[in-house]
CSV table of C-alpha atoms and ligand atoms in Angstrom, one decimal:
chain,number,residue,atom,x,y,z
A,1,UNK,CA,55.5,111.4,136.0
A,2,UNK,CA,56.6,110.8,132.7
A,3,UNK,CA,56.3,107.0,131.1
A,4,UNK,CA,59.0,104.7,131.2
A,5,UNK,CA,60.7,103.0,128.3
A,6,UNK,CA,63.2,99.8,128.4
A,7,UNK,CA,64.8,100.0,125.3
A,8,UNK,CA,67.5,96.7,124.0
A,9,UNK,CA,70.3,96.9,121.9
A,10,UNK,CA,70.6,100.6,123.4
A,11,UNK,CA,74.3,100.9,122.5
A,12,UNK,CA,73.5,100.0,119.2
A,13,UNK,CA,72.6,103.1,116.3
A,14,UNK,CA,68.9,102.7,116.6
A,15,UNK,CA,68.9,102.3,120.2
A,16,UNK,CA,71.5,105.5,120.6
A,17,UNK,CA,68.8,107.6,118.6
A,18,UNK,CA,65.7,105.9,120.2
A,19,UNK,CA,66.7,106.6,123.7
A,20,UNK,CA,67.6,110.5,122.7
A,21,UNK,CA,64.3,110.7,121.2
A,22,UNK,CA,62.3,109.6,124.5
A,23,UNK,CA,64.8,111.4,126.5
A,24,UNK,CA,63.5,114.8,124.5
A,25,UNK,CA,60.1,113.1,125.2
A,26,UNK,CA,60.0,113.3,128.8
A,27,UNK,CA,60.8,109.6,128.9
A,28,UNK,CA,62.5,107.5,131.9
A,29,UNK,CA,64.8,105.4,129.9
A,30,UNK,CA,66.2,102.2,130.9
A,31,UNK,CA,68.6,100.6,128.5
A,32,UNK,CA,69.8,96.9,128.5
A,33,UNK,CA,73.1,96.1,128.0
A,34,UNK,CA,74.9,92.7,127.6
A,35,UNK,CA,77.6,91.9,129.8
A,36,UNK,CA,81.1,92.7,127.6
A,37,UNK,CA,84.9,93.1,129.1
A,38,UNK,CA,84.1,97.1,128.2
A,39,UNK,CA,80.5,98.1,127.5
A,40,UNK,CA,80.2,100.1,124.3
A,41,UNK,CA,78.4,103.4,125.2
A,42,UNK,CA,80.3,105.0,122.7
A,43,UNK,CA,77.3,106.2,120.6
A,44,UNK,CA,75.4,107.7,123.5
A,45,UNK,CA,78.3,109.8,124.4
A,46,UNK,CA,78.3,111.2,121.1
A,47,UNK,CA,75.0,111.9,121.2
A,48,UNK,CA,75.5,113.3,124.9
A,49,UNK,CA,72.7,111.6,126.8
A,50,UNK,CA,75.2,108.8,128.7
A,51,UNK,CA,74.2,110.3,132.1
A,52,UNK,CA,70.6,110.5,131.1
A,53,UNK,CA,69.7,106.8,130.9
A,54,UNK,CA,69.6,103.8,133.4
A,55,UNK,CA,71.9,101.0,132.2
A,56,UNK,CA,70.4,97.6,133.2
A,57,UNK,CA,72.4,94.3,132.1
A,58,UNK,CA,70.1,91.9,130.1
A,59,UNK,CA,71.1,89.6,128.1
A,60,UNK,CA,67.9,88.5,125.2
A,61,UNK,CA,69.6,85.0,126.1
A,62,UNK,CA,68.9,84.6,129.4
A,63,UNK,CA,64.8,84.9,130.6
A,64,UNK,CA,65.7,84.5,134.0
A,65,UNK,CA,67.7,88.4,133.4
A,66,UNK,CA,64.5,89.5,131.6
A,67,UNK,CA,62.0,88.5,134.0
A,68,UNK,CA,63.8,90.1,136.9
A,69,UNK,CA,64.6,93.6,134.8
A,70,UNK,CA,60.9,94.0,133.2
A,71,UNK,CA,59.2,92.8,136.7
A,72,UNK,CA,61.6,95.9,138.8
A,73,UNK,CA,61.8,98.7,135.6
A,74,UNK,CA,57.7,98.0,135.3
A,75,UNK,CA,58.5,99.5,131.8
A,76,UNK,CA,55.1,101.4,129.7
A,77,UNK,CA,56.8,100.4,126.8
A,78,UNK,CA,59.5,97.8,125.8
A,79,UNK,CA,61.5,98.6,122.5
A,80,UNK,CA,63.5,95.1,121.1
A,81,UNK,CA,66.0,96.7,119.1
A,82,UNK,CA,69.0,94.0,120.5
A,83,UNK,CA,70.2,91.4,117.6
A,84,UNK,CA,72.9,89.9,115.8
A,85,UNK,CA,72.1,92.4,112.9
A,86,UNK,CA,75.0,92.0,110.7
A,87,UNK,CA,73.5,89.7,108.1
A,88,UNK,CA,76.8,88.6,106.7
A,89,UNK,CA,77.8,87.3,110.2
A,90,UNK,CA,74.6,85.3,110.3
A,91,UNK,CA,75.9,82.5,107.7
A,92,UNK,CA,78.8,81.9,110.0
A,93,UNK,CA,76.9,82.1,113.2
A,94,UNK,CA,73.2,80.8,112.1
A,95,UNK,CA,72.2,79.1,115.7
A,96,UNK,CA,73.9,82.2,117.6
A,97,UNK,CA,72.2,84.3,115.5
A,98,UNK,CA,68.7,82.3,116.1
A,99,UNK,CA,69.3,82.2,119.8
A,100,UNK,CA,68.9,85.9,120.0
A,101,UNK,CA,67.0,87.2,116.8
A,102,UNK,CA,64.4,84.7,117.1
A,103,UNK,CA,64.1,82.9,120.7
A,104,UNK,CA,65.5,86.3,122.4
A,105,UNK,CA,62.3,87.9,121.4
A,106,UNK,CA,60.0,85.0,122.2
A,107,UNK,CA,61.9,85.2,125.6
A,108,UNK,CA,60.3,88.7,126.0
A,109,UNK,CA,57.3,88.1,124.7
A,110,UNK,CA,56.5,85.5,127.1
A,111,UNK,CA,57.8,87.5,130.3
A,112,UNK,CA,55.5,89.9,129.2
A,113,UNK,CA,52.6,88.0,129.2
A,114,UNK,CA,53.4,86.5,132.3
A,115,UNK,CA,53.7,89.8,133.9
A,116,UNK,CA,50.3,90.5,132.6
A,117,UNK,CA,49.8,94.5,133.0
A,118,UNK,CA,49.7,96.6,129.9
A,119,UNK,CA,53.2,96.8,128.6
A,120,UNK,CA,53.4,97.5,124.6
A,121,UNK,CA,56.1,96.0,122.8
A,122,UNK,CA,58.1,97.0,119.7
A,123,UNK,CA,59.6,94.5,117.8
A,124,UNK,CA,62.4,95.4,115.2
A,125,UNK,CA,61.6,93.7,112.2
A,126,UNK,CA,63.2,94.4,108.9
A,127,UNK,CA,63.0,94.0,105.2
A,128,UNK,CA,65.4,91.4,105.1
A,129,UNK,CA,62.3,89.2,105.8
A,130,UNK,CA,61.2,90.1,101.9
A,131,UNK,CA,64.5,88.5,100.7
A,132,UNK,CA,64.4,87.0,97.4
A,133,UNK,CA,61.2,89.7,96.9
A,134,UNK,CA,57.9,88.2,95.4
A,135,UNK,CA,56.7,91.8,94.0
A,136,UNK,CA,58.7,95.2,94.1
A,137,UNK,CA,57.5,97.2,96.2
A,138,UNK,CA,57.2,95.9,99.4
A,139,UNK,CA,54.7,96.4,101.6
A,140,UNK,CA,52.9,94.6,104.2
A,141,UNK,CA,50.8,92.4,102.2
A,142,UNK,CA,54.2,90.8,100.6
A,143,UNK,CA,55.1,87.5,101.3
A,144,UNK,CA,58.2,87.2,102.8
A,145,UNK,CA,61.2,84.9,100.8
A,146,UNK,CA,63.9,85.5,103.8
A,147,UNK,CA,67.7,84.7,102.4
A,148,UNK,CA,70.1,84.5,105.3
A,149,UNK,CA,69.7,82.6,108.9
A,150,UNK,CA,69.3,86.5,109.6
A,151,UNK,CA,66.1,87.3,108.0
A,152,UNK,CA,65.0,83.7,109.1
A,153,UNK,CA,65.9,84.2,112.6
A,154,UNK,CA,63.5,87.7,112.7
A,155,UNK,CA,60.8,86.3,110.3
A,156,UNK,CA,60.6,84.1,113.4
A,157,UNK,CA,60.3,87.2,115.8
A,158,UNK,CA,57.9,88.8,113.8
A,159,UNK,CA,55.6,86.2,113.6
A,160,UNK,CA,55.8,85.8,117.5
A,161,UNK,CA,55.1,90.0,117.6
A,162,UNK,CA,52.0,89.0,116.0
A,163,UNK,CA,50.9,86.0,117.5
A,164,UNK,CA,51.5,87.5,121.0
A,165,UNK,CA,49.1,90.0,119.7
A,166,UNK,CA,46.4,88.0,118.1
A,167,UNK,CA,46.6,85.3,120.9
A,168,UNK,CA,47.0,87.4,124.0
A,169,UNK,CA,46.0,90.6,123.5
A,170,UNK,CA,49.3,92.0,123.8
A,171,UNK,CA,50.1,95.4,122.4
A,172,UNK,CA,52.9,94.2,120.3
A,173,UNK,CA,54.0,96.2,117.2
A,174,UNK,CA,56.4,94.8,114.5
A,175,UNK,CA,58.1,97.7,112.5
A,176,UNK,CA,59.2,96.3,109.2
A,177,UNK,CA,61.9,99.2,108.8
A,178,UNK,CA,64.3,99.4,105.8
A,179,UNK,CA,67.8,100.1,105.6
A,180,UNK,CA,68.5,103.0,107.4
A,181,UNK,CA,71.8,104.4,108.4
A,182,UNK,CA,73.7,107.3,109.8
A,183,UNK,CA,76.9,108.7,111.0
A,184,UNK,CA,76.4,106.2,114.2
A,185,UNK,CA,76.1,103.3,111.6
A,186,UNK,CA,78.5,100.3,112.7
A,187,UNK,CA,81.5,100.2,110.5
A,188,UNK,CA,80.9,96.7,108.9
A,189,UNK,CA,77.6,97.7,107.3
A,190,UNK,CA,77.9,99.1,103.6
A,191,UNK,CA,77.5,102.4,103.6
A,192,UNK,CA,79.8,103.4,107.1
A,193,UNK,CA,82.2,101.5,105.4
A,194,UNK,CA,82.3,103.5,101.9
A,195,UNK,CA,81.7,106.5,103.7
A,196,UNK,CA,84.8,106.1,106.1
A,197,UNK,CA,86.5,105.0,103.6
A,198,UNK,CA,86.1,108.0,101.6
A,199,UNK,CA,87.5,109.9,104.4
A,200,UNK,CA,90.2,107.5,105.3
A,201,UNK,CA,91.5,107.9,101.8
A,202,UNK,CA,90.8,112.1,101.2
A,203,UNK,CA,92.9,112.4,104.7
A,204,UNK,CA,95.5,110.0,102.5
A,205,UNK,CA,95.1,106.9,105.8
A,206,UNK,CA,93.9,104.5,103.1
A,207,UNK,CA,94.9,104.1,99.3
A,208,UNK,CA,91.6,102.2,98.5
A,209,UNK,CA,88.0,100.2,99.4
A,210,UNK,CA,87.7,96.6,99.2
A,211,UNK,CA,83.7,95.9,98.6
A,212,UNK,CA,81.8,93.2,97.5
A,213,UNK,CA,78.5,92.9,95.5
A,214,UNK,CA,77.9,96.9,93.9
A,215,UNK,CA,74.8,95.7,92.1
A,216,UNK,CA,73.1,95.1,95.3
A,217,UNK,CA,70.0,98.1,95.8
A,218,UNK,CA,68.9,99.2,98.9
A,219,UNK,CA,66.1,101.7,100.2
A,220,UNK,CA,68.6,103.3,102.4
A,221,UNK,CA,67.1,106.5,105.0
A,222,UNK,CA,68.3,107.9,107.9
A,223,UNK,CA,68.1,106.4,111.0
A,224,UNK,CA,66.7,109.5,113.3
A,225,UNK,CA,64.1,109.7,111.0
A,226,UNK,CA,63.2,105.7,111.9
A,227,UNK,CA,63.1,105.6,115.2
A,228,UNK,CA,60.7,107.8,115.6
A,229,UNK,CA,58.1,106.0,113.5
A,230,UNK,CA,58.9,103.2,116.3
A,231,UNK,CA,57.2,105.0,119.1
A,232,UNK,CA,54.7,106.7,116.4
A,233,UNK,CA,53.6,103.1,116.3
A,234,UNK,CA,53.8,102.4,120.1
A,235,UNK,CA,51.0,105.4,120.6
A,236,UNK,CA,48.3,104.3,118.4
A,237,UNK,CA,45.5,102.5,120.2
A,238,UNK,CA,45.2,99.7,118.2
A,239,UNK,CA,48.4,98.1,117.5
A,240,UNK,CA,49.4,96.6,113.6
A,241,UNK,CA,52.6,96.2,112.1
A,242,UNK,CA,53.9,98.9,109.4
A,243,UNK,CA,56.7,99.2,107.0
A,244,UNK,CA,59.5,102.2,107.1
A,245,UNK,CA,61.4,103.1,104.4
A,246,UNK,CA,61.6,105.7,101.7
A,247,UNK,CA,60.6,104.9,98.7
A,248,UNK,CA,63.7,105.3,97.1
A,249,UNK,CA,66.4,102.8,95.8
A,250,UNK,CA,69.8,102.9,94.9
A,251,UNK,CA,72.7,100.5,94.2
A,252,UNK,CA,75.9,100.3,96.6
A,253,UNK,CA,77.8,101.4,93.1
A,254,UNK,CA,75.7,104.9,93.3
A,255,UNK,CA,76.2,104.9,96.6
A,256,UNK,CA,79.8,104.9,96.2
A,257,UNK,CA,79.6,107.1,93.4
A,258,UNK,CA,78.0,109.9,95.5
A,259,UNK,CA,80.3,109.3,98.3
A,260,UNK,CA,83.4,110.6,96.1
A,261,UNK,CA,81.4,112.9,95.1
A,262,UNK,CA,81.0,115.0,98.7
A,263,UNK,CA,84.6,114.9,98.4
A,264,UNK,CA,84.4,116.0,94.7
A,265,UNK,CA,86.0,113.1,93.6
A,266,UNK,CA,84.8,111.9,90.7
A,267,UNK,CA,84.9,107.7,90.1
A,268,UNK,CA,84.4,105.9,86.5
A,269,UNK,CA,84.2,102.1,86.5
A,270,UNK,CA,87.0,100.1,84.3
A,271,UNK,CA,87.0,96.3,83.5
A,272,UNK,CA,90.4,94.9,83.0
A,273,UNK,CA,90.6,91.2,82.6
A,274,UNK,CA,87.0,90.8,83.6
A,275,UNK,CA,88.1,92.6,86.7
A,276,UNK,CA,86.3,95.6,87.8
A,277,UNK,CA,87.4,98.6,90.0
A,278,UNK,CA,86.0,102.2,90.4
A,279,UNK,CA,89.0,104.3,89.5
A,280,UNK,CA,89.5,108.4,90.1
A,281,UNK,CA,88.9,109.9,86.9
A,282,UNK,CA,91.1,112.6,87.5
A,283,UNK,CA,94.1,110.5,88.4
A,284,UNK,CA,93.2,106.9,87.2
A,285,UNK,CA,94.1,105.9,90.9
A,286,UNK,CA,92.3,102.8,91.8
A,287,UNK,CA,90.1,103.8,94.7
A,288,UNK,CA,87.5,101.0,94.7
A,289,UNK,CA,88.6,97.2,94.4
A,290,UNK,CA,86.4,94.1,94.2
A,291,UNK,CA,86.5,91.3,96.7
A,292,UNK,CA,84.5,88.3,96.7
A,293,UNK,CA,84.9,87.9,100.2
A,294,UNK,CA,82.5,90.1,101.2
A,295,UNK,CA,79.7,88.1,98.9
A,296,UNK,CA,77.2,86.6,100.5
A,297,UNK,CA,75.8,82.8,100.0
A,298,UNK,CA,72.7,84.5,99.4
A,299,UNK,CA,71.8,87.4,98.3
A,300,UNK,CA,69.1,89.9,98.4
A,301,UNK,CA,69.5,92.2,95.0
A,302,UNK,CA,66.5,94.5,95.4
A,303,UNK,CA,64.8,96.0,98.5
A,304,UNK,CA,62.2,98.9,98.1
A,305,UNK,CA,60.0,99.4,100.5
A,306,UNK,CA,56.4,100.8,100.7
A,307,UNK,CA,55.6,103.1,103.3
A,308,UNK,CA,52.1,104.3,102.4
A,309,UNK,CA,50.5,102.9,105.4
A,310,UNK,CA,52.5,104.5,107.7
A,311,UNK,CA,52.0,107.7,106.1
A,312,UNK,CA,48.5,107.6,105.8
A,313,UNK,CA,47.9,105.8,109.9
A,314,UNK,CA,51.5,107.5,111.4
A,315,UNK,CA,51.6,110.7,109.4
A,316,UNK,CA,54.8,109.7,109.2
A,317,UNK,CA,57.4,110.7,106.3
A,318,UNK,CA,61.0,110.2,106.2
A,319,UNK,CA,62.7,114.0,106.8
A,320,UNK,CA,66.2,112.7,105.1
A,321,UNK,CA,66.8,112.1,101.6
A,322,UNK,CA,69.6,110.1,99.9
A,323,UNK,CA,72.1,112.7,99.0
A,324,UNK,CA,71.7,114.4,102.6
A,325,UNK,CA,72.1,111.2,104.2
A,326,UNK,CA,75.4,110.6,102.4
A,327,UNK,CA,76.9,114.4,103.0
A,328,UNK,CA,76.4,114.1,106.9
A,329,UNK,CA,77.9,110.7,106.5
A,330,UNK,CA,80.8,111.5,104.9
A,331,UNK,CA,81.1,114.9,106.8
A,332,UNK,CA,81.2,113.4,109.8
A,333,UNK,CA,83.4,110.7,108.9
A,334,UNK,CA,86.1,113.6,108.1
A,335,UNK,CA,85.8,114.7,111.0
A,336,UNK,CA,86.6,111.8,113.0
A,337,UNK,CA,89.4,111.2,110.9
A,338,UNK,CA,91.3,114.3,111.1
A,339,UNK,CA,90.8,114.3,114.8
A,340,UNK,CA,91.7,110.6,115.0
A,341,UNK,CA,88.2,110.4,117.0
A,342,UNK,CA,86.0,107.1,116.6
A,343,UNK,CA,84.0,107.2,119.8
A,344,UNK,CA,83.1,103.4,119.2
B,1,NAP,P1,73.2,97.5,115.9
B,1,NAP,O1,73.8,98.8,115.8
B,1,NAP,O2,74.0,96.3,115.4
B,1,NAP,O3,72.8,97.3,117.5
B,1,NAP,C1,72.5,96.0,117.9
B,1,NAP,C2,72.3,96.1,119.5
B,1,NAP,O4,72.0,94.8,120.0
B,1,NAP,C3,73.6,96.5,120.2
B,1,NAP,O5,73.3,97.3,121.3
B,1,NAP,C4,74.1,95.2,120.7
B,1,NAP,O6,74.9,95.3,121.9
B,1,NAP,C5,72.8,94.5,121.1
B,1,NAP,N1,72.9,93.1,121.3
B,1,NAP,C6,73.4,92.1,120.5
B,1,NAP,N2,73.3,90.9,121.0
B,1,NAP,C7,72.7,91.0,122.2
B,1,NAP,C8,72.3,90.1,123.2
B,1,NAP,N3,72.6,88.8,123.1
B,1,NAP,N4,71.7,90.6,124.3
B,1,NAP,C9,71.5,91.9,124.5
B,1,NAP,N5,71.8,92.9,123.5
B,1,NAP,C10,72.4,92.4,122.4
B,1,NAP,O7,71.8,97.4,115.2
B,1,NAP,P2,70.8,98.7,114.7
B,1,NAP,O8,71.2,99.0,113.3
B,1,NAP,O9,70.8,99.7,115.7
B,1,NAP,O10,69.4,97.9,114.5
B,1,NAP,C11,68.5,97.8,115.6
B,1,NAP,C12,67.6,96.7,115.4
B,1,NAP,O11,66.8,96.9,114.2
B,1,NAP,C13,68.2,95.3,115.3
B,1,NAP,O12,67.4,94.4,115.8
B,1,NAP,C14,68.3,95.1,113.8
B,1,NAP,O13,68.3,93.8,113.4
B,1,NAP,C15,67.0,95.8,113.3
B,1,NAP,N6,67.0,96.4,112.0
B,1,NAP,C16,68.0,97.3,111.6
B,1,NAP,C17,67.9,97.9,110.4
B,1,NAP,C18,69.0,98.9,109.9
B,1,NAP,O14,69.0,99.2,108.7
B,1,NAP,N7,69.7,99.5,110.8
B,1,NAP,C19,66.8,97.6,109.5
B,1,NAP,C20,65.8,96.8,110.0
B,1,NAP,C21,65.9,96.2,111.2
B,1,NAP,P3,76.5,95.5,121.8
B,1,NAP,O15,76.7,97.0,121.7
B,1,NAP,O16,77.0,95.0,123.0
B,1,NAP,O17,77.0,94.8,120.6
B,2,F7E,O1,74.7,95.3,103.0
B,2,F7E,C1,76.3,94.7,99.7
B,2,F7E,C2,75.7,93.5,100.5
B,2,F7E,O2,75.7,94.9,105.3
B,2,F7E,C3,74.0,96.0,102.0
B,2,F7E,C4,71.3,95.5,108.5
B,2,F7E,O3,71.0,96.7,109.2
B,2,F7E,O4,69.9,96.3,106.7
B,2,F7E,C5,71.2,95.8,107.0
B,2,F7E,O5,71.5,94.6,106.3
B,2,F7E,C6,74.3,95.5,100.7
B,2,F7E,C7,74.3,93.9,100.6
B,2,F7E,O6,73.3,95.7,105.0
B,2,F7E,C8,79.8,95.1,100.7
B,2,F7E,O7,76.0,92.3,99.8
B,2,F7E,C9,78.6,95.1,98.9
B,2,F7E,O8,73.6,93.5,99.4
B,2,F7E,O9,75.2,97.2,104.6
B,2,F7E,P1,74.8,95.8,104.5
B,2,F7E,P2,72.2,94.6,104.8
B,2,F7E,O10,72.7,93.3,104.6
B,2,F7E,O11,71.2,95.2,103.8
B,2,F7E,C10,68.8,95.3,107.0
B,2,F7E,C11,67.5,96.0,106.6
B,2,F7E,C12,68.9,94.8,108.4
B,2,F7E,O12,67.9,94.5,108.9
B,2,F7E,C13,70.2,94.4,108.9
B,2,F7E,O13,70.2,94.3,110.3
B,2,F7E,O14,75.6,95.9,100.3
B,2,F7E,N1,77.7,94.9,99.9
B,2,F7E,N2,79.9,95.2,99.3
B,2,F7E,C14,78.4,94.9,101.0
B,2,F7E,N3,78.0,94.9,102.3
B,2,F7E,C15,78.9,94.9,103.3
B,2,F7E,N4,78.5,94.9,104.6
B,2,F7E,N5,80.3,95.1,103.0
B,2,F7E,C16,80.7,95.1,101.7
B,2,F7E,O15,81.9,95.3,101.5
């Protein structure tokens, strides 16, 4: 019989692309969803695999629910992928977000244990931990400097991953993963946002993009190419913690920049009364507007991640580069829009 995997946050992108992973595996997979007026499967019926998983409700807020699905699911391997992710959010709900990045995975941790048996864990750490960064670039020796009740909040998990592991013996795994993105990104995040809104506004739906910070840079790869460095980890005997990401960093103005581009649309950047916007340079329409709204208390200006010892102890490599990553983006994103499609 093939092993059996309970994955959270399975409606989510990486749980969408983690589950058809497994699936291709030879994996049972069990995925927990929270209780909503319409559950969002939306990404697993675009990746055609609905009617190929077992749909639990669990809720990383409530142990009694996680006791009773890990004891009857008896899972091999238990991927924690649920979370208030949206960092953004997290400054407007810092104790929700806390309640479920941080305490959710202590939750799981400890039913775990209890449960005794030989369960491995995956915990989805991220580089928002590195924050304000202490040294460029980041690796697993770097002290962490989170800046947002978000990065807090799993700086928190983390440390549990590893103190479940040092203090019980648990096979717990913390994958310190990068941006990573895809066509199945959520819509509020950065890059689904340009990305749509390059095809919102080549379909003429949309006039223009309202963004916030474009100096930001991220290590951004592709999401496919992530998960599976989450099980890579899962299968070694001796379980560690390991950064994911590419290498690679860009700003959210290049990003933007290469967006237009796919749609060969080219964008030059005009101040006017101290006021920026990214204007087409063929017609000087404004395409690109500022908004301080979506500014954050706190930012984190530079993320770049080093994945060395993941290549050297996963032989893993990220398959997806930049420019790839932002032509199926954008591709796909015209497609939805001409069909007036969105699946979630
Ligand atoms: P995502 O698309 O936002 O998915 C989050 C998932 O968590 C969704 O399935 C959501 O369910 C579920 N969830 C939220 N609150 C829950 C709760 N109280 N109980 C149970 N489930 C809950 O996130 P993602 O991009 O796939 O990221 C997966 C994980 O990796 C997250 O933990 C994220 O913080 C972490 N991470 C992501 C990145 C990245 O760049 N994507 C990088 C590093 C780490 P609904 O569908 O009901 O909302
Ligand atoms: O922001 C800037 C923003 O929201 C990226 C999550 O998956 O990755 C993600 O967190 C950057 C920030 O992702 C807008 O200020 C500018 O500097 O796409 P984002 P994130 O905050 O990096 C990490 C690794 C995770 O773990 C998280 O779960 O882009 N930015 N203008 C903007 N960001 C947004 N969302 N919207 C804007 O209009």
């Amino acid at each position: 019989m093939g092993k059996r995997a309970l994955i959270t946050g399975i409606t989510g992108q990486d749980g969408s692309y983690l589950s058809e992973f497994l699936i291709n595996k030879g994996y049972e997979v069990y995925g927990a969803v929270r209780r909503t007026s319409s559950i969002n499967t939306g990404r697993l019926s675009e990746l055609d695999i609905l009617n190929k998983i077992n749909l639990v409700a669990m809720d990383l807020a409530e142990i009694t629910n996680i006791q009773r699905v890990i004891e009857e699911i008896k899972p091999d391997e238990v991927y924690n992928l649920a979370a208030q992710s949206f960092v953004q959010t997290s400054f407007d709900q810092p104790i929700y977000t806390s309640e479920i990045d941080a305490i959710g995975v202590t939750r799981i941790l400890e039913t775990i244990r209890m449960l005794g048996g030989n369960i491995k864990f995956y915990q989805a750490s991220t580089s928002e931990m590195f924050g304000k960064v202490q040294t460029s670039p980041q690796n697993e020796e770097t002290p962490f400097y989170p800046r947002s009740p978000y990065g807090v909040s799993k700086l928190y998990g983390h440390w549990m991953a590893v103190n479940y592991r040092e203090a019980w013996d648990l096979h717990a795994c913390s994958g310190i993963l990068f941006n990573h993105e895809s066509p199945l990104r959520g819509i509020e995040f950065v890059t689904r946002k340009i990305t749509l809104g390059v095809a919102e506004i080549t379909k003429e739906k949309k006039k223009s993009i309202s963004l916030g910070n474009l100096n930001a840079k991220r290590d951004w790869g592709y999401a496919g190419d992530y998960v599976n460095a989450m099980w890579l980890m899962l299968q070694k005997k001796t379980p560690s913690d390991y950064v994911i990401a590419t290498g690679e960093m860009y700003s959210v103005r290049e990003f933007v920049e290469k967006a237009f581009n796919a749609v060969d649309t080219e964008i030059e950047w005009v101040l006017d009364d101290g006021v920026e916007s990214g204007r087409c340079k063929k017609t000087g329409n404004i395409l690109v507007d500022i908004n301080k709204d979506f500014n954050r208390p706190a930012e984190t200006d530079y993320l770049l991640g080093d994945a060395t010892k993941a290549k050297e102890e996963l032989n893993w490599k990220p398959q997806v580069n930049f420019n790839t990553l932002i032509e199926m983006m954008v591709k796909k994103d015209l497609d939805r829009v001409e069909n007036d499609v969105y699946g979630f």
